[in-house]
Amino acid sequence: MSASGGSMWPLRFIILGCFLPITLSNEAKESPSIGIVGGGIGGTSTAYFLRQLFGDDAKIDIFEKRQVGGRLATISIGNQQFEAGGAVIHPKNMYMVNFTKLLGLEHVNGDMGSFGIFDGSSMRITSNKYRVVTLAKLFWRYGMDIYNIDNWINEKLLAKFMRIYDIQRAGHAYTTVPDLIGAMDSAFLSYMKKSIKFVMRTAGFGDAFIDEMVMGALRTNYGQSTEIPGFVGAVSLAGVQPGLWAVKGGNKQVPEKLVTEAKAQVIQGTVMSVQLLQYQDKTYRVEYVDAEKKEQHRDYDIVIIATPLHDEMSDIDFEDFPSPIENFPQHYHKLTSTFVDGTPNSKYFGVDNPEDLSEEILTCNDTILVNSCGKKTDVLGSPAQVYKVFSNSPPKEDDIKQMFTSKKDIRMFSMMAYPDYSTVGEELPPFVLHDQLYYVNAIELAASAMEMSSIAGKNVALLAYNHWHGSLEKIDEPYADSTSETEKTEL
Ligand SMILES: Cc1cc2nc3c(=O)[nH]c(=O)nc-3n(C[C@H](O)[C@H](O)[C@H](O)COP(=O)(O)OP(=O)(O)OC[C@H]3O[C@@H](n4cnc5c(N)ncnc54)[C@H](O)[C@@H]3O)c2cc1C
Ligand SMILES: *[C@@H]1O[C@H](CO)[C@@H](O)[C@H](O)[C@H]1NC(C)=O
Ligand SMILES: *[C@@H]1O[C@H](CO)[C@@H](O)[C@H](O)[C@H]1NC(C)=O
């Protein structure tokens, strides 16, 4: 007995010897040091949620090569400013709503004014200043679809989508995008694989409605067609529901103020590589070129990538990983935004009388240059004579001349705006690239929007926290909604 008992000691010692340092390292250093690459809404919301979870002692750095805000930015024309990237927010986007409130910011109205849908030669439909007349016109053209759409978006999409807030409040996190989206509603998984056209036809919507209204929404929101997946298509449709808003003074204030709220330090610099360290105290080394063009590095326990990892978007190297981490194969969609302070030529949009031209012109024909052309209010909500034109290629000087009868000022810029959803395919990037290395922008391949980045930010913060504390029961486990369970048993 004593011999076998004695022989236990070395074994236990070995086991303790193996595991103790790891357990100790996370318990003694309760608070990790975290480096976040990218200061857009994705990176800054992640920083905010990490601070909430890990408390005051965690060290949180955000690397930003240009400006905090990223694709949330404003452009000035005359003495007014306009949203240049992410523009409108849905009233049920709870993280964006709550951030705005928490940060002491206000809302301005983001709904579109009068609208029309242009097919390349004439307007298929235009709204009227009297709501009843507009409804009658819409009913005449699209029948019951015009009533069913609100119900479909609210009941079949938004109500399910909003389950994510309960799931995340309960601390649940997912390592893949399909697991996260599928946790909202399993039907969303098939919406990610089928086109919005197919999904809506199956739900009973007619072709006229899909080819005009839905196409118009997709072209203005993503510069793409009804062939894109149903999930992002649905997010896009919610983006033309009533009640839309923007942050007074510019949406970029949300990421800017989240940095302060998260007590994060912004490091101005371009991250060149993330290196997996061996036999060292910290897990990762982030190498970057600082504002003075000097090469620097900092070491972290946890690293979070909050910028898209695709060719033409990123050249961050991942070094010394056992299996290589490379850019993901999908491509981003190049969009040109042209801001014109001037007067549009109604005839260009098939309208004889300039007074009859709609403020927001959507288009339903993917062979024409213009995705949409809308009269914008400035970031304070004040009226302006400024039009924002989206197109998939830069308009030529002659195009602008035909489009506008007069112009005082014009600004044009192109950017890789969001994924080209025709390149997404079946294999999506994961939220976890390696132990304690996370990737927020995986979410964009399901749908790119401010709220999606915030949801992914919370998911990644929860993954990092749950992994750090070994709470594996909250990772990739189905979330049992206690309220719906009791409802079921009562039934
Ligand atoms: C024209 C346009 C209109 C849109 N309209 C809407 C809308 O109406 N509503 C809506 O909800 N969404 C809209 N979106 C989408 C929304 O803007 C994006 O989904 C969201 O802003 C993405 O945020 P992000 O933080 O994930 O990425 P980004 O904002 O791109 O942030 C990434 C940051 O990382 C930085 N970075 C990159 N590489 C490095 C590096 N190596 N080192 C250091 N820093 C680096 C970048 O400079 C950038 O600031 C729109 C987008 C565009 C382009
Ligand atoms: C799309 O626009 C082109 C060019 O203006 C036109 O020739 C074509 O008929 C239009 N298609 C539809 C479906 O309206
Ligand atoms: C938003 O804030 C309200 C009020 O503080 C809170 O009850 C709610 O849970 C928050 N929602 C989310 C998604 O965090």
XYZ file of C-alpha atoms and ligand atoms in Angstrom:
572
model
C 0.000 0.000 0.000
C 2.661 2.386 1.053
C 4.631 1.665 -2.113
C 1.737 2.500 -4.440
C 0.859 5.480 -2.281
C 4.454 6.597 -2.456
C 4.518 6.227 -6.215
C 1.630 8.658 -6.523
C 3.719 11.564 -5.376
C 6.028 11.999 -8.321
C 3.063 11.682 -10.677
C 1.029 14.288 -8.870
C 4.044 16.479 -8.733
C 4.465 16.190 -12.478
C 0.806 17.008 -13.081
C 0.956 19.995 -10.785
C 4.236 20.993 -12.328
C 2.584 21.016 -15.725
C -0.619 22.754 -14.875
C 0.198 25.015 -12.002
C 2.047 27.713 -13.945
C -0.806 28.031 -16.451
C -3.500 28.198 -13.797
C -1.395 30.521 -11.727
C -0.593 32.758 -14.646
C -4.273 33.485 -15.215
C -5.119 33.740 -11.547
C -2.182 35.719 -10.297
C -2.382 38.086 -13.261
C -6.174 38.261 -13.036
C -6.064 41.050 -15.589
C -4.579 40.501 -19.028
C -2.889 43.018 -21.277
C -4.789 43.298 -24.532
C -3.780 44.810 -27.873
C -6.531 45.673 -30.366
C -5.628 46.338 -34.008
C -8.096 48.855 -35.485
C -9.992 51.758 -33.937
C -13.276 51.537 -35.862
C -16.601 50.749 -34.192
C -15.544 47.076 -34.100
C -12.287 47.664 -32.196
C -13.596 50.373 -29.881
C -16.783 48.508 -28.942
C -14.626 45.444 -28.209
C -12.459 47.629 -25.938
C -15.568 48.874 -24.137
C -16.975 45.374 -23.574
C -13.547 44.059 -22.492
C -13.279 46.803 -19.885
C -16.748 45.922 -18.579
C -15.811 42.261 -18.293
C -12.212 42.412 -17.050
C -12.546 45.477 -14.820
C -10.145 48.317 -14.168
C -6.846 46.443 -14.000
C -6.739 45.101 -17.556
C -4.452 47.017 -19.904
C -6.142 47.830 -23.214
C -4.290 49.381 -26.167
C -5.830 50.210 -29.546
C -3.553 50.510 -32.588
C -4.885 52.858 -35.248
C -3.055 53.772 -38.435
C -5.362 56.590 -39.537
C -8.226 57.904 -37.438
C -10.311 56.389 -34.716
C -13.732 55.807 -36.285
C -12.446 54.050 -39.414
C -15.360 53.692 -41.807
C -17.348 56.080 -39.609
C -16.099 59.450 -40.749
C -17.430 62.805 -41.877
C -16.618 64.945 -44.886
C -16.994 68.716 -44.946
C -18.537 70.642 -47.795
C -18.887 74.385 -47.461
C -19.254 74.873 -43.726
C -21.323 71.727 -43.219
C -20.321 68.156 -42.418
C -21.849 64.973 -43.821
C -21.581 61.279 -43.061
C -19.022 59.818 -45.469
C -19.284 56.163 -44.404
C -21.728 54.342 -42.127
C -24.683 56.727 -42.079
C -27.921 55.433 -40.583
C -28.797 53.311 -37.571
C -31.936 51.233 -37.012
C -34.016 52.089 -33.924
C -33.696 48.468 -32.715
C -29.876 48.419 -32.977
C -29.591 48.191 -29.199
C -25.833 48.514 -28.793
C -25.691 51.631 -30.961
C -28.764 53.044 -29.176
C -27.242 52.344 -25.754
C -23.754 53.610 -26.631
C -25.255 56.866 -27.859
C -27.190 57.313 -24.636
C -24.310 56.281 -22.378
C -21.912 58.649 -24.137
C -24.308 61.584 -23.792
C -24.891 61.910 -27.531
C -28.116 62.845 -29.311
C -30.025 61.538 -32.329
C -30.900 63.230 -35.601
C -33.497 61.878 -38.012
C -32.054 59.513 -40.633
C -35.209 58.663 -42.568
C -35.256 59.362 -46.266
C -37.562 62.047 -47.576
C -39.530 61.606 -50.791
C -38.236 58.676 -52.812
C -38.391 57.256 -56.284
C -37.063 54.162 -58.020
C -35.299 54.795 -61.327
C -34.864 51.963 -63.838
C -32.371 53.600 -66.206
C -34.947 55.349 -68.350
C -37.851 56.344 -66.101
C -39.151 56.261 -62.544
C -40.918 52.991 -61.785
C -42.575 54.514 -58.725
C -42.355 57.750 -56.749
C -43.682 58.679 -53.330
C -46.147 61.506 -52.840
C -46.179 64.239 -50.203
C -49.407 62.701 -48.873
C -48.727 59.406 -47.129
C -52.096 57.905 -48.116
C -51.417 58.614 -51.761
C -47.993 56.987 -51.486
C -49.521 53.918 -49.838
C -52.199 53.715 -52.522
C -49.554 53.916 -55.257
C -47.410 51.284 -53.569
C -50.442 49.024 -53.084
C -51.447 49.461 -56.715
C -47.970 48.389 -57.853
C -46.977 45.757 -55.287
C -50.286 44.607 -53.781
C -50.167 43.054 -50.309
C -46.369 42.835 -50.415
C -46.292 46.405 -49.206
C -48.118 45.420 -45.982
C -46.480 42.045 -45.576
C -42.961 43.406 -45.719
C -43.149 45.194 -42.347
C -44.572 42.144 -40.707
C -41.948 39.917 -42.290
C -39.065 42.156 -41.207
C -40.409 42.679 -37.690
C -41.620 39.142 -36.891
C -39.395 36.885 -38.966
C -36.191 38.884 -38.824
C -35.911 41.585 -36.156
C -37.610 39.655 -33.351
C -35.222 36.737 -33.946
C -32.214 38.961 -34.496
C -32.817 40.630 -31.143
C -32.403 37.329 -29.313
C -28.678 37.995 -29.593
C -28.946 40.602 -26.843
C -30.330 38.055 -24.344
C -27.736 35.503 -25.417
C -24.881 37.936 -24.955
C -26.284 39.287 -21.692
C -26.129 35.698 -20.424
C -22.436 35.649 -21.375
C -22.628 33.207 -24.281
C -20.070 33.425 -27.063
C -19.440 31.630 -30.353
C -16.239 30.770 -32.193
C -17.755 30.880 -35.681
C -20.052 33.271 -37.522
C -22.638 30.593 -38.435
C -22.834 29.538 -34.771
C -23.462 33.146 -33.699
C -26.031 33.837 -36.428
C -27.620 30.406 -35.985
C -28.067 31.115 -32.258
C -30.414 33.983 -33.197
C -32.530 31.699 -35.387
C -31.602 28.510 -37.214
C -33.490 29.799 -40.286
C -30.824 32.521 -40.592
C -28.283 29.820 -41.478
C -30.160 29.007 -44.648
C -30.631 32.742 -45.331
C -26.831 33.001 -45.351
C -26.635 30.408 -48.130
C -29.535 31.433 -50.383
C -30.030 34.666 -52.281
C -32.365 37.323 -50.864
C -34.376 36.946 -54.070
C -34.887 33.231 -53.383
C -35.615 33.764 -49.680
C -38.232 36.428 -50.399
C -39.871 34.524 -53.251
C -40.171 31.563 -50.899
C -41.725 33.865 -48.293
C -44.348 34.804 -50.909
C -43.132 38.179 -52.185
C -43.686 39.018 -55.847
C -41.034 39.735 -58.460
C -42.025 43.383 -58.966
C -41.462 44.078 -55.286
C -38.171 42.160 -55.205
C -36.814 43.578 -58.470
C -37.671 47.185 -57.618
C -38.000 47.873 -53.873
C -35.583 45.239 -52.614
C -33.117 45.866 -55.431
C -33.257 49.618 -54.710
C -32.485 49.010 -51.015
C -29.583 46.662 -51.799
C -28.075 48.994 -54.360
C -28.083 51.971 -52.019
C -26.914 50.038 -48.931
C -24.382 47.629 -50.440
C -24.030 48.565 -54.139
C -25.051 44.993 -54.943
C -28.035 43.080 -56.299
C -30.767 40.686 -55.132
C -28.331 37.813 -55.750
C -26.586 38.579 -52.436
C -27.310 36.250 -49.490
C -30.649 36.550 -47.720
C -29.169 37.430 -44.337
C -27.296 40.540 -45.481
C -30.245 41.292 -47.770
C -32.542 41.307 -44.740
C -30.178 43.574 -42.790
C -30.253 45.895 -45.788
C -34.065 45.913 -45.852
C -34.167 46.874 -42.165
C -31.968 49.781 -43.294
C -34.891 51.321 -45.184
C -37.512 50.867 -42.445
C -38.862 53.998 -40.765
C -37.325 55.393 -37.559
C -33.728 55.480 -38.795
C -31.396 57.876 -37.036
C -27.818 59.075 -36.910
C -25.682 60.531 -34.144
C -25.975 64.300 -33.967
C -22.576 65.717 -34.885
C -21.425 62.515 -36.617
C -21.517 58.766 -35.965
C -17.737 58.720 -35.519
C -18.191 60.238 -32.064
C -19.362 56.842 -30.816
C -15.987 55.111 -31.436
C -14.116 58.239 -30.329
C -15.917 58.388 -26.998
C -15.897 54.620 -26.497
C -12.081 54.820 -26.356
C -12.309 57.137 -23.329
C -15.146 55.175 -21.744
C -13.075 51.975 -22.133
C -10.026 53.706 -20.607
C -8.073 52.410 -23.584
C -4.867 53.916 -24.865
C -4.747 54.716 -28.589
C -1.374 54.025 -30.169
C -1.043 55.907 -33.433
C 0.763 53.520 -35.762
C 0.492 50.869 -38.459
C 0.643 47.296 -37.245
C 2.960 45.252 -39.466
C 2.909 41.885 -37.725
C 1.653 39.804 -34.855
C 4.184 37.271 -33.652
C 3.482 34.247 -31.506
C 6.075 34.294 -28.721
C 7.600 31.207 -27.166
C 8.954 30.721 -23.658
C 8.102 34.279 -22.739
C 5.834 35.937 -20.268
C 3.472 37.358 -22.891
C 1.808 35.439 -25.728
C 2.080 37.896 -28.601
C 4.337 40.621 -29.907
C 2.699 43.357 -31.979
C 5.189 45.100 -34.262
C 4.193 48.488 -35.625
C 5.519 51.592 -37.304
C 4.730 54.606 -35.148
C 3.728 58.128 -36.181
C 7.437 59.057 -36.467
C 7.953 56.099 -38.848
C 9.958 54.252 -36.198
C 9.602 50.488 -35.798
C 8.324 49.575 -32.341
C 6.829 46.585 -30.593
C 4.640 45.810 -27.604
C 3.803 42.465 -26.033
C 0.344 41.258 -24.972
C -1.482 38.303 -23.461
C -4.403 38.716 -25.849
C -4.551 40.267 -29.341
C -7.717 41.246 -31.173
C -7.787 42.017 -34.896
C -10.530 44.548 -35.664
C -9.900 45.294 -39.326
C -10.663 43.134 -42.387
C -7.980 40.526 -43.205
C -8.331 40.320 -46.964
C -5.970 41.150 -49.830
C -6.251 44.826 -50.843
C -7.332 45.546 -47.198
C -4.531 44.226 -45.000
C -0.895 43.233 -45.080
C -0.536 42.272 -41.434
C 1.827 39.278 -41.119
C 1.234 36.519 -38.593
C 4.612 35.110 -37.632
C 5.761 31.888 -35.977
C 2.335 30.293 -35.795
C 2.309 26.471 -35.982
C -0.160 26.656 -38.878
C 0.010 29.781 -41.011
C -2.620 32.518 -40.737
C -3.152 34.214 -44.065
C -5.556 36.707 -45.572
C -9.018 35.299 -46.210
C -10.011 34.700 -49.847
C -13.101 36.945 -50.056
C -12.948 40.351 -51.724
C -14.289 43.737 -50.740
C -16.585 45.887 -52.837
C -15.148 49.108 -54.184
C -17.590 51.974 -53.857
C -17.325 55.567 -55.032
C -19.126 58.290 -53.097
C -19.567 61.628 -54.848
C -20.829 64.597 -52.845
C -22.192 67.418 -54.952
C -23.294 70.796 -53.683
C -25.604 71.625 -56.567
C -28.844 70.984 -58.421
C -29.556 67.614 -60.011
C -30.783 67.380 -63.580
C -34.207 65.784 -63.242
C -34.163 64.721 -66.911
C -31.138 62.495 -66.222
C -33.481 60.527 -63.931
C -36.348 60.528 -66.435
C -38.352 63.284 -64.727
C -39.474 66.305 -66.801
C -40.345 68.789 -64.080
C -37.430 69.428 -61.651
C -39.974 70.028 -58.880
C -41.170 66.458 -59.215
C -37.746 64.950 -58.610
C -37.605 62.795 -55.467
C -35.073 63.642 -52.757
C -33.859 60.051 -52.571
C -33.464 58.292 -55.892
C -32.963 54.554 -55.652
C -32.175 52.511 -58.746
C -33.233 49.028 -59.738
C -31.079 48.415 -62.801
C -27.584 47.110 -62.236
C -26.346 48.145 -65.670
C -26.557 51.858 -64.860
C -23.857 53.970 -63.224
C -25.737 55.362 -60.249
C -26.563 53.088 -57.275
C -28.473 55.885 -55.568
C -28.553 59.663 -55.389
C -29.959 61.333 -52.299
C -30.306 64.829 -50.926
C -28.660 64.861 -47.505
C -29.084 66.815 -44.309
C -25.832 67.584 -42.516
C -24.639 65.808 -39.358
C -26.536 68.323 -37.195
C -29.751 67.526 -39.049
C -29.797 70.880 -40.857
C -30.985 71.027 -44.456
C -28.382 71.345 -47.212
C -28.216 71.478 -50.981
C -25.818 68.516 -50.995
C -26.406 65.254 -52.857
C -24.616 61.988 -52.159
C -24.221 59.756 -55.193
C -23.080 56.147 -54.761
C -21.637 54.299 -57.741
C -19.617 51.142 -58.297
C -17.125 52.969 -60.516
C -16.039 56.610 -60.397
C -18.327 58.842 -62.491
C -16.544 60.674 -65.311
C -16.668 64.424 -65.597
C -19.215 64.084 -68.359
C -21.462 61.899 -66.172
C -21.469 64.568 -63.462
C -22.257 67.247 -66.044
C -25.266 65.270 -67.215
C -26.383 64.455 -63.684
C -26.242 68.014 -62.292
C -27.357 71.243 -63.965
C -25.239 73.331 -61.617
C -22.621 72.610 -58.984
C -20.719 74.716 -56.493
C -18.540 72.037 -55.019
C -17.815 68.376 -55.589
C -15.943 65.729 -53.561
C -15.293 62.233 -54.762
C -13.630 59.309 -53.048
C -13.476 55.568 -53.501
C -13.060 52.969 -50.783
C -13.266 49.283 -50.106
C -16.605 49.672 -48.391
C -17.906 46.229 -47.403
C -17.592 42.647 -48.630
C -18.425 41.773 -52.210
C -21.062 39.262 -51.155
C -20.782 37.291 -54.395
C -17.304 36.181 -53.229
C -18.294 35.059 -49.732
C -18.834 31.330 -50.403
C -19.329 28.633 -47.772
C -16.152 28.963 -45.726
C -16.278 31.991 -43.457
C -13.353 33.184 -41.346
C -13.601 32.278 -37.627
C -13.711 34.621 -34.623
C -10.758 32.715 -33.133
C -7.545 32.733 -35.180
C -5.421 31.067 -32.470
C -5.446 30.794 -28.658
C -6.042 34.315 -27.331
C -6.002 35.787 -30.843
C -9.424 36.933 -32.023
C -10.929 38.402 -35.197
C -13.902 40.816 -35.022
C -14.428 41.444 -38.745
C -15.363 37.836 -39.506
C -18.930 39.105 -38.895
C -18.862 41.360 -41.960
C -19.153 38.380 -44.278
C -22.580 37.692 -42.772
C -23.492 41.398 -42.911
C -21.539 44.631 -42.575
C -23.133 47.295 -40.371
C -22.267 49.276 -37.241
C -24.491 47.081 -35.062
C -23.017 43.895 -36.531
C -19.513 45.115 -35.612
C -20.724 45.882 -32.078
C -22.315 42.439 -31.719
C -19.069 40.870 -32.947
C -17.154 43.111 -30.526
C -19.217 41.798 -27.626
C -18.838 38.214 -28.863
C -15.059 38.524 -29.084
C -14.858 40.216 -25.665
C -16.889 37.334 -24.198
C -14.706 34.738 -25.945
C -11.555 36.384 -24.595
C -13.019 36.600 -21.099
C -14.471 33.087 -21.028
C -11.232 31.585 -22.368
C -9.111 33.553 -19.909
C -11.141 32.272 -16.973
C -11.660 28.799 -18.392
C -15.473 29.216 -18.540
C -15.783 26.877 -21.492
C -19.426 26.076 -20.720
C -20.378 29.470 -22.176
C -18.609 28.925 -25.486
C -20.395 27.372 -28.451
C -23.103 25.946 -26.229
C -26.730 26.323 -27.243
C -28.370 29.085 -25.260
C -31.440 27.868 -23.392
C -33.815 30.778 -23.254
C -35.403 30.285 -19.814
C -38.487 32.398 -20.597
C -39.396 30.525 -23.766
C -38.752 27.195 -21.969
C -41.317 28.031 -19.296
C -43.763 29.225 -21.925
C -43.380 25.884 -23.655
C -44.020 23.860 -20.478
C -47.062 25.986 -19.668
C -48.413 25.282 -23.131
C -20.183 54.154 -47.649
C -20.608 53.285 -46.527
C -21.904 53.363 -46.047
C -22.309 52.570 -44.973
N -23.566 52.734 -44.472
C -23.892 52.115 -43.313
C -25.098 52.442 -42.653
O -25.862 53.296 -43.106
N -25.390 51.803 -41.490
C -24.539 50.884 -40.942
O -24.840 50.347 -39.861
N -23.376 50.559 -41.544
C -23.033 51.164 -42.703
N -21.836 50.887 -43.295
C -20.998 49.827 -42.728
C -20.224 50.291 -41.499
O -19.682 51.570 -41.731
C -19.108 49.295 -41.209
O -19.656 47.995 -41.104
C -18.385 49.568 -39.897
O -18.076 50.945 -39.769
C -17.111 48.726 -39.841
O -16.397 49.025 -38.651
P -15.065 48.239 -38.280
O -14.584 48.802 -37.003
O -15.324 46.790 -38.331
O -14.035 48.532 -39.437
P -13.302 49.916 -39.792
O -14.174 51.058 -39.499
O -12.776 49.751 -41.165
O -12.086 49.975 -38.737
C -10.847 49.359 -38.941
C -9.768 50.331 -38.468
O -8.513 49.646 -38.470
C -7.519 50.530 -38.909
N -6.417 49.692 -39.409
C -6.440 48.856 -40.474
N -5.250 48.227 -40.605
C -4.471 48.653 -39.584
C -3.124 48.375 -39.188
N -2.359 47.509 -39.865
N -2.625 49.007 -38.102
C -3.403 49.893 -37.392
N -4.677 50.195 -37.743
C -5.206 49.584 -38.816
C -8.194 51.355 -39.988
O -7.530 52.592 -40.196
C -9.600 51.525 -39.397
O -9.717 52.722 -38.645
C -21.404 51.654 -44.388
C -20.101 51.564 -44.877
C -19.700 52.362 -45.923
C -18.293 52.248 -46.392
C -31.342 49.243 -67.623
O -30.731 50.396 -68.149
C -30.269 50.243 -69.479
C -29.467 51.498 -69.821
O -30.180 52.658 -69.533
C -31.440 49.993 -70.409
O -30.975 49.782 -71.723
C -32.208 48.769 -69.916
O -33.383 48.599 -70.668
C -32.582 48.932 -68.454
N -33.182 47.704 -67.946
C -34.336 47.682 -67.305
C -34.778 46.338 -66.801
O -34.997 48.669 -67.096
C -29.605 49.002 -23.086
O -29.826 49.816 -21.953
C -30.985 49.463 -21.193
C -31.190 50.518 -20.143
O -30.009 50.806 -19.465
C -30.791 48.065 -20.622
O -31.910 47.668 -19.865
C -30.568 47.093 -21.765
O -30.293 45.798 -21.261
C -29.425 47.548 -22.654
N -29.393 46.690 -23.829
C -28.331 46.001 -24.197
C -28.475 45.188 -25.414
O -27.268 46.034 -23.619
